[in-house]
Coordinates of C-alpha atoms and ligand atoms in Angstrom, one line a residue:
M1 CA -54.4 -10.9 -47.5
K2 CA -52.7 -14.1 -46.7
F3 CA -49.6 -15.7 -47.9
A4 CA -47.6 -18.7 -47.4
H5 CA -43.8 -19.1 -46.9
L6 CA -42.1 -22.3 -47.6
A7 CA -38.5 -23.0 -47.5
D8 CA -36.1 -25.9 -48.0
C9 CA -38.1 -28.4 -49.9
H10 CA -35.2 -30.4 -51.0
I11 CA -37.3 -32.1 -53.4
G12 CA -35.5 -35.1 -55.2
G13 CA -33.4 -35.5 -51.7
W14 CA -33.2 -39.0 -49.9
R15 CA -31.8 -42.2 -51.4
E16 CA -34.3 -44.1 -50.0
E17 CA -37.6 -44.3 -52.7
E18 CA -40.3 -44.0 -49.8
L19 CA -38.7 -40.8 -48.3
K20 CA -38.1 -39.3 -51.7
K21 CA -41.6 -39.8 -52.4
L22 CA -42.8 -38.6 -48.9
G23 CA -40.4 -35.2 -50.2
I24 CA -42.5 -34.5 -53.1
E25 CA -45.9 -35.2 -51.6
S26 CA -45.2 -32.8 -49.0
F27 CA -44.7 -30.2 -51.6
R28 CA -48.0 -31.5 -53.2
Y29 CA -49.7 -31.3 -49.8
A30 CA -48.3 -27.6 -49.3
I31 CA -49.6 -26.3 -52.6
N32 CA -52.8 -27.9 -52.1
K33 CA -53.3 -26.5 -48.7
C34 CA -52.1 -23.0 -49.9
I35 CA -55.1 -23.0 -52.7
E36 CA -57.6 -24.4 -50.2
K37 CA -56.7 -21.2 -48.0
N38 CA -56.8 -19.1 -50.7
V39 CA -53.4 -17.5 -50.0
G40 CA -52.7 -14.4 -52.4
F41 CA -49.2 -15.4 -53.4
V42 CA -46.7 -18.0 -52.5
L43 CA -43.0 -17.6 -51.1
I44 CA -40.4 -20.4 -51.6
A45 CA -37.1 -18.8 -49.9
G46 CA -34.3 -21.3 -51.4
D47 CA -33.6 -25.0 -52.0
L48 CA -36.7 -25.9 -53.7
F49 CA -34.9 -28.7 -55.2
N50 CA -31.8 -30.6 -53.5
T51 CA -29.9 -30.6 -56.5
S52 CA -29.1 -28.3 -59.3
L53 CA -29.8 -30.8 -61.9
P54 CA -33.0 -32.9 -60.3
D55 CA -34.2 -36.1 -61.9
I56 CA -36.6 -35.5 -65.0
T57 CA -39.4 -37.4 -63.2
I58 CA -39.0 -35.1 -59.9
I59 CA -38.9 -31.8 -62.5
K60 CA -42.0 -32.9 -64.0
E61 CA -43.7 -33.8 -60.7
T62 CA -42.8 -30.2 -59.6
S63 CA -43.8 -28.5 -62.4
K64 CA -47.0 -30.2 -62.5
I65 CA -47.5 -29.2 -58.9
L66 CA -46.8 -25.7 -59.5
S67 CA -48.9 -25.4 -62.7
E68 CA -51.9 -25.8 -60.1
L69 CA -51.1 -22.5 -58.4
K70 CA -50.9 -20.9 -61.7
K71 CA -54.5 -22.2 -62.8
K72 CA -55.5 -20.3 -59.7
N73 CA -53.7 -17.2 -60.5
I74 CA -51.7 -17.5 -57.5
D75 CA -48.1 -16.6 -58.1
C76 CA -45.1 -18.1 -56.6
Y77 CA -41.9 -16.2 -55.6
I78 CA -38.5 -17.7 -55.2
I79 CA -35.0 -17.2 -54.4
P80 CA -32.0 -19.8 -55.3
G81 CA -30.6 -21.6 -52.4
S82 CA -27.3 -23.1 -51.9
H83 CA -28.7 -26.4 -53.3
D84 CA -30.0 -24.6 -56.4
F85 CA -26.8 -24.2 -58.5
S86 CA -24.3 -26.4 -59.8
P87 CA -20.5 -25.5 -59.5
S88 CA -20.8 -23.6 -62.7
G89 CA -24.0 -21.9 -61.8
K90 CA -26.6 -23.6 -63.6
T91 CA -29.9 -23.8 -61.9
M92 CA -33.3 -25.8 -62.8
L93 CA -35.2 -22.7 -61.5
D94 CA -34.0 -21.0 -64.5
V95 CA -36.5 -23.5 -66.5
L96 CA -39.1 -23.0 -64.0
E97 CA -38.9 -19.0 -64.5
N98 CA -38.9 -19.3 -68.0
S99 CA -42.0 -21.2 -68.4
G100 CA -43.7 -19.0 -66.0
L101 CA -44.1 -21.0 -63.0
V102 CA -42.2 -19.0 -60.6
K103 CA -40.5 -15.8 -60.3
N104 CA -36.9 -15.3 -59.0
V105 CA -37.4 -12.1 -56.9
F106 CA -33.4 -11.8 -56.8
K107 CA -33.0 -9.1 -58.9
F108 CA -29.4 -7.5 -58.3
K109 CA -27.4 -5.0 -60.2
N110 CA -24.6 -2.3 -59.4
N111 CA -25.4 -2.9 -55.7
K112 CA -29.2 -2.5 -55.9
L113 CA -32.2 -4.8 -55.4
K114 CA -35.1 -4.3 -57.4
F115 CA -38.7 -5.3 -56.1
T116 CA -41.1 -7.5 -57.6
E117 CA -44.8 -6.4 -56.8
D118 CA -47.4 -9.1 -56.5
K119 CA -51.0 -8.3 -57.5
T120 CA -52.0 -7.9 -54.0
N121 CA -49.4 -4.9 -54.2
T122 CA -47.0 -6.6 -51.8
K123 CA -43.4 -5.7 -52.6
I124 CA -40.9 -8.8 -52.4
T125 CA -37.3 -8.8 -53.1
G126 CA -34.7 -10.7 -51.5
I127 CA -30.9 -12.1 -51.5
L128 CA -30.2 -15.7 -52.8
G129 CA -28.1 -18.3 -50.9
L130 CA -25.0 -19.8 -51.9
R131 CA -22.7 -22.7 -50.8
S132 CA -20.6 -22.1 -47.7
G133 CA -22.5 -18.6 -46.8
L134 CA -20.7 -16.8 -50.4
E135 CA -23.8 -14.5 -50.2
K136 CA -22.1 -12.3 -47.8
E137 CA -20.6 -10.3 -50.6
Y138 CA -24.0 -9.5 -51.4
F139 CA -25.3 -8.4 -48.4
Q140 CA -22.1 -6.4 -47.6
N141 CA -22.2 -4.5 -51.0
L142 CA -26.1 -4.1 -50.8
E143 CA -27.2 -0.5 -51.0
K144 CA -30.1 -0.5 -48.5
E145 CA -31.4 3.0 -48.6
H146 CA -33.9 2.8 -51.5
L147 CA -34.9 -0.3 -50.1
E148 CA -35.9 0.9 -46.7
K149 CA -37.5 3.9 -48.2
E150 CA -39.9 2.2 -50.4
Q151 CA -43.5 2.6 -49.0
G152 CA -45.9 -0.3 -48.7
F153 CA -46.3 -4.0 -47.2
K154 CA -42.5 -5.2 -48.1
I155 CA -41.0 -8.8 -48.0
F156 CA -37.3 -9.7 -47.8
M157 CA -36.5 -13.0 -48.5
F158 CA -32.9 -14.7 -47.5
H159 CA -31.2 -18.3 -47.4
T160 CA -28.8 -17.3 -45.0
L161 CA -27.9 -18.3 -41.5
L162 CA -28.3 -15.5 -39.1
E163 CA -25.3 -14.7 -36.7
E164 CA -27.7 -13.7 -33.9
Y165 CA -30.0 -16.9 -34.1
K166 CA -27.9 -20.1 -34.7
P167 CA -29.1 -23.4 -33.7
K168 CA -26.8 -25.3 -31.3
D169 CA -25.0 -27.4 -33.6
M170 CA -24.3 -24.4 -36.3
E171 CA -22.3 -22.3 -33.6
S172 CA -19.3 -22.8 -35.0
V173 CA -20.3 -21.6 -38.7
E174 CA -20.1 -18.0 -39.6
G175 CA -23.5 -16.4 -40.3
E176 CA -24.6 -12.9 -41.6
S177 CA -25.7 -10.6 -38.9
I178 CA -29.2 -9.2 -38.8
K179 CA -27.7 -5.6 -38.7
N180 CA -26.6 -6.2 -42.4
F181 CA -30.0 -6.7 -43.4
P182 CA -32.5 -3.7 -44.7
K183 CA -34.9 -2.3 -42.1
N184 CA -38.6 -1.4 -42.6
F185 CA -39.5 -4.4 -44.1
K186 CA -42.6 -6.3 -42.4
Y187 CA -41.5 -9.8 -43.3
Y188 CA -38.1 -11.5 -43.6
A189 CA -38.9 -14.8 -45.0
G190 CA -36.0 -17.0 -44.5
G191 CA -34.5 -20.5 -45.5
H192 CA -31.2 -22.7 -45.3
V193 CA -31.5 -23.0 -41.5
H194 CA -33.3 -26.2 -41.0
Y195 CA -35.1 -25.0 -37.9
V196 CA -38.2 -23.3 -36.6
L197 CA -37.8 -19.8 -35.7
E198 CA -40.0 -16.5 -35.2
K199 CA -38.5 -13.1 -33.8
E200 CA -39.5 -9.7 -33.9
F201 CA -37.1 -7.7 -35.8
E202 CA -37.7 -3.4 -36.1
G203 CA -41.3 -3.8 -36.3
G204 CA -41.6 -6.6 -38.3
K205 CA -40.8 -10.4 -38.1
I206 CA -38.2 -12.9 -39.2
V207 CA -39.2 -16.6 -39.7
Y208 CA -38.0 -19.8 -40.4
P209 CA -40.3 -22.3 -41.3
G210 CA -38.2 -25.4 -41.0
P211 CA -37.7 -27.7 -43.7
L212 CA -40.8 -28.5 -45.9
F213 CA -39.8 -32.4 -45.2
P214 CA -36.9 -33.4 -42.9
N215 CA -33.9 -33.9 -45.4
N216 CA -32.0 -36.2 -43.0
F217 CA -31.7 -38.7 -40.1
K218 CA -31.1 -36.2 -37.4
E219 CA -33.7 -33.8 -39.1
L220 CA -36.5 -36.7 -39.1
E221 CA -35.2 -37.3 -35.6
E222 CA -35.9 -33.8 -34.3
L223 CA -38.8 -32.4 -36.3
K224 CA -40.4 -36.0 -37.2
F225 CA -42.3 -34.3 -40.3
G226 CA -42.3 -31.2 -42.7
R227 CA -44.0 -28.0 -42.1
F228 CA -44.5 -24.3 -43.7
C229 CA -46.2 -21.1 -42.5
I230 CA -49.5 -19.2 -43.7
V231 CA -49.2 -15.7 -42.6
D232 CA -51.7 -12.7 -42.6
D233 CA -51.1 -9.1 -42.9
N234 CA -51.3 -8.7 -39.3
L235 CA -48.3 -11.0 -39.4
N236 CA -49.8 -13.9 -37.7
V237 CA -48.0 -16.8 -38.3
K238 CA -49.5 -20.0 -38.3
R239 CA -47.5 -23.2 -38.7
E240 CA -49.1 -25.8 -41.1
E241 CA -48.0 -29.4 -40.1
I242 CA -47.7 -32.0 -42.9
K243 CA -48.0 -35.4 -41.1
L244 CA -48.3 -37.6 -44.1
K245 CA -46.6 -40.7 -42.1
T246 CA -45.7 -41.1 -38.5
T247 CA -42.3 -41.3 -37.5
E248 CA -40.8 -43.3 -34.7
C249 CA -37.5 -42.7 -32.9
Y250 CA -35.8 -45.5 -31.2
F251 CA -32.3 -45.3 -29.2
I252 CA -30.7 -48.7 -28.7
N253 CA -27.5 -48.7 -26.3
A254 CA -25.2 -51.1 -27.4
E255 CA -22.5 -50.6 -24.8
N256 CA -20.9 -53.8 -24.0
K257 CA -23.2 -56.0 -25.6
T258 CA -22.8 -58.8 -28.4
P259 CA -24.0 -57.8 -32.1
E260 CA -26.5 -60.6 -31.4
K261 CA -27.9 -59.0 -28.1
V262 CA -28.5 -55.8 -29.8
E263 CA -30.1 -57.2 -32.8
Q264 CA -32.5 -59.0 -30.3
E265 CA -33.0 -55.8 -28.5
V266 CA -33.8 -54.0 -31.6
L267 CA -36.6 -56.5 -32.2
D268 CA -37.9 -56.4 -28.8
T269 CA -38.1 -53.0 -28.3
I270 CA -40.0 -51.8 -31.8
K271 CA -43.8 -52.5 -31.3
D272 CA -45.9 -50.0 -33.5
Y273 CA -44.3 -50.2 -37.1
Q274 CA -47.2 -50.6 -39.4
D275 CA -46.6 -47.8 -42.2
R276 CA -44.6 -46.0 -40.1
I277 CA -41.1 -44.3 -40.9
I278 CA -38.7 -46.2 -38.2
L279 CA -35.6 -44.5 -37.0
I280 CA -33.0 -46.9 -35.3
R281 CA -30.3 -45.1 -33.8
V282 CA -27.5 -47.8 -32.0
E283 CA -24.8 -46.5 -30.2
G284 CA -21.9 -47.4 -28.0
T285 CA -18.9 -50.0 -28.1
L286 CA -19.7 -53.6 -28.7
K287 CA -18.4 -56.2 -26.0
S288 CA -17.5 -58.1 -28.8
G289 CA -17.7 -58.7 -32.8
K290 CA -18.1 -55.6 -35.2
P291 CA -21.4 -53.6 -36.0
S292 CA -21.9 -55.5 -39.5
E293 CA -22.4 -58.3 -37.6
I294 CA -25.9 -57.1 -36.2
N295 CA -28.1 -58.4 -38.9
F296 CA -30.2 -55.5 -39.8
R297 CA -31.6 -57.6 -42.9
R298 CA -33.3 -59.6 -40.5
I299 CA -34.7 -56.7 -38.5
H300 CA -36.0 -55.6 -41.9
E301 CA -37.7 -58.5 -42.8
K302 CA -39.3 -58.9 -39.7
L303 CA -40.5 -55.0 -39.7
K304 CA -41.5 -55.2 -43.5
D305 CA -44.8 -53.9 -42.9
A306 CA -43.2 -50.5 -41.8
Y307 CA -43.3 -47.5 -44.5
C308 CA -39.4 -46.9 -44.2
I309 CA -36.8 -48.0 -41.6
L310 CA -33.4 -46.2 -41.6
R311 CA -30.4 -46.9 -39.3
N312 CA -28.0 -44.6 -37.9
T313 CA -24.9 -46.4 -36.3
N314 CA -22.4 -43.5 -37.0
K315 CA -21.5 -44.1 -33.3
L316 CA -21.5 -48.0 -32.9
F317 CA -17.9 -49.0 -32.5
S318 CA -16.1 -52.8 -32.0
K319 CA -13.5 -52.7 -29.4
E320 CA -10.8 -53.6 -32.0
L321 CA -11.4 -50.5 -34.0
T322 CA -11.8 -47.6 -31.5
E323 CA -8.1 -47.3 -30.2
I324 CA -6.1 -46.0 -32.8
E325 CA -3.9 -43.2 -31.9
V326 CA -3.3 -40.5 -34.4
D327 CA -1.3 -37.4 -34.2
S328 CA 0.2 -37.1 -37.7
A329 CA -0.9 -34.1 -39.4
S330 CA -1.6 -35.1 -43.1
T331 CA -4.5 -36.8 -44.5
E332 CA -2.1 -39.2 -46.2
E333 CA 0.1 -39.8 -42.7
I334 CA -3.2 -40.3 -40.9
E335 CA -4.8 -42.9 -43.6
K336 CA -1.4 -44.7 -43.6
K337 CA -1.2 -45.1 -40.0
V338 CA -4.9 -46.4 -39.9
I339 CA -4.3 -48.7 -42.5
E340 CA -1.0 -50.0 -40.8
D341 CA -3.2 -50.2 -37.4
S342 CA -5.9 -52.1 -38.7
K343 CA -4.4 -54.4 -41.4
K344 CA -5.8 -57.6 -39.3
E345 CA -9.3 -56.3 -40.1
F346 CA -8.8 -56.5 -43.6
K347 CA -6.4 -59.4 -44.0
E348 CA -8.9 -60.8 -46.7
L349 CA -7.8 -57.9 -48.8
G350 CA -3.9 -59.1 -48.8
N351 CA -1.6 -56.3 -48.2
K352 CA -1.2 -52.8 -47.0
E353 CA -0.7 -51.3 -50.6
L354 CA -3.4 -52.9 -52.1
V355 CA -5.9 -51.0 -49.5
S356 CA -4.3 -48.0 -50.3
R357 CA -4.9 -48.2 -54.1
L358 CA -8.4 -49.3 -53.4
M359 CA -9.0 -45.9 -51.2
N360 CA -7.7 -43.9 -53.9
A361 CA -9.6 -46.1 -56.6
L362 CA -12.8 -45.1 -54.5
D363 CA -11.9 -41.6 -53.9
L364 CA -13.8 -40.0 -56.9
E365 CA -15.9 -37.0 -57.1
K366 CA -19.3 -37.1 -59.0
D367 CA -19.0 -34.8 -62.3
E368 CA -21.6 -32.3 -63.2
G369 CA -24.7 -33.4 -64.2
E370 CA -23.4 -37.0 -63.7
K371 CA -26.3 -39.0 -62.7
N372 CA -26.1 -41.1 -59.5
S373 CA -26.7 -44.5 -61.0
D374 CA -23.9 -43.6 -63.6
F375 CA -21.6 -42.2 -60.5
E376 CA -22.2 -45.4 -58.8
T377 CA -20.9 -47.7 -61.7
R378 CA -17.9 -45.5 -62.3
I379 CA -16.9 -46.0 -58.5
I380 CA -17.9 -49.8 -58.6
S381 CA -15.7 -50.4 -61.8
S382 CA -12.8 -48.3 -60.6
G383 CA -12.7 -50.2 -57.5
L384 CA -12.9 -53.6 -59.3
D385 CA -9.8 -52.7 -61.8
V386 CA -8.0 -52.4 -58.7
L387 CA -9.1 -55.7 -57.3
K388 CA -8.6 -57.1 -60.8
I389 CA -12.1 -58.7 -60.8
Ligands
MN1 MN1 -31.7 -26.4 -47.0

């Protein structure tokens, strides 16, 4: 018996259409592979979708792909992840479950978890993931004895950061200790932490497969492509790599250079870009001018045969803007100080009051179920109102 373990598919993520498409294509690839390899069942350890109420086309495609599994009589078991819930607790996964495409194995009542048994006699259960690690409460109250005593090949699914195995960039985040997990399971199918891990635990294995497709710039940089696992009943974990496109990463040091020089350096450095995902990270403090003066439109035109170009300029600064010292405490005070110190930067806007009013007008939260495009329109018109345009 073999089974597949996927996690963090984040279908519908990415703003760029090309990458959104790769997200869903990675899911299609993985499910086809599961069918081809004749797995007994499929596990998805949280974050199937990127948002609780994904776009209708995303739901349509996803359910079509899942129905291929169903046709082959391969069951798909899920737990909801931190991205799968709206603030009021709604999730699209309920729709998929009601239509018989997936089975949610998080069945928790009176501090007890129930097992779901697959036709391969595998017994599966698990605890969902919530935002900010709020699933902690379930782990604390969980009665483990009956879970540990249950006989047979058992799988525990979770969507939680493990205190004992934190990746470097999550060291300050509080996780859940593996000590609070029920023991005597053969396989612990993890999700949530977008990295690859495999550890022995009490005669079983704890595995994070990594995201099915990288979900942001940094993940694309580090992981390059998505992946999942196929596991056999001897707990041999085979990593399946989903290389639909080649990702090329470029680092450009902008320290003490002009925007024109940086632009030229980007163009001179990037050679192989045909049909590839190109990541450009530019860092440093410019000798003169502003980051916005680097003509990325020209770069995009020159590299138009790339599959997709992404840039990261989070650590690119101009001299004028780097040296604002703020020691005030409240957000309002910090904003006031920054506005005061940078007023020559936005002299086009007129006065300071206008800048703070504009900041307030743009400080809107997306409503539950509001479409991205509607949200954008609302923000833009709110800003235009202030500017009286
Ligand atoms: Mn995730």
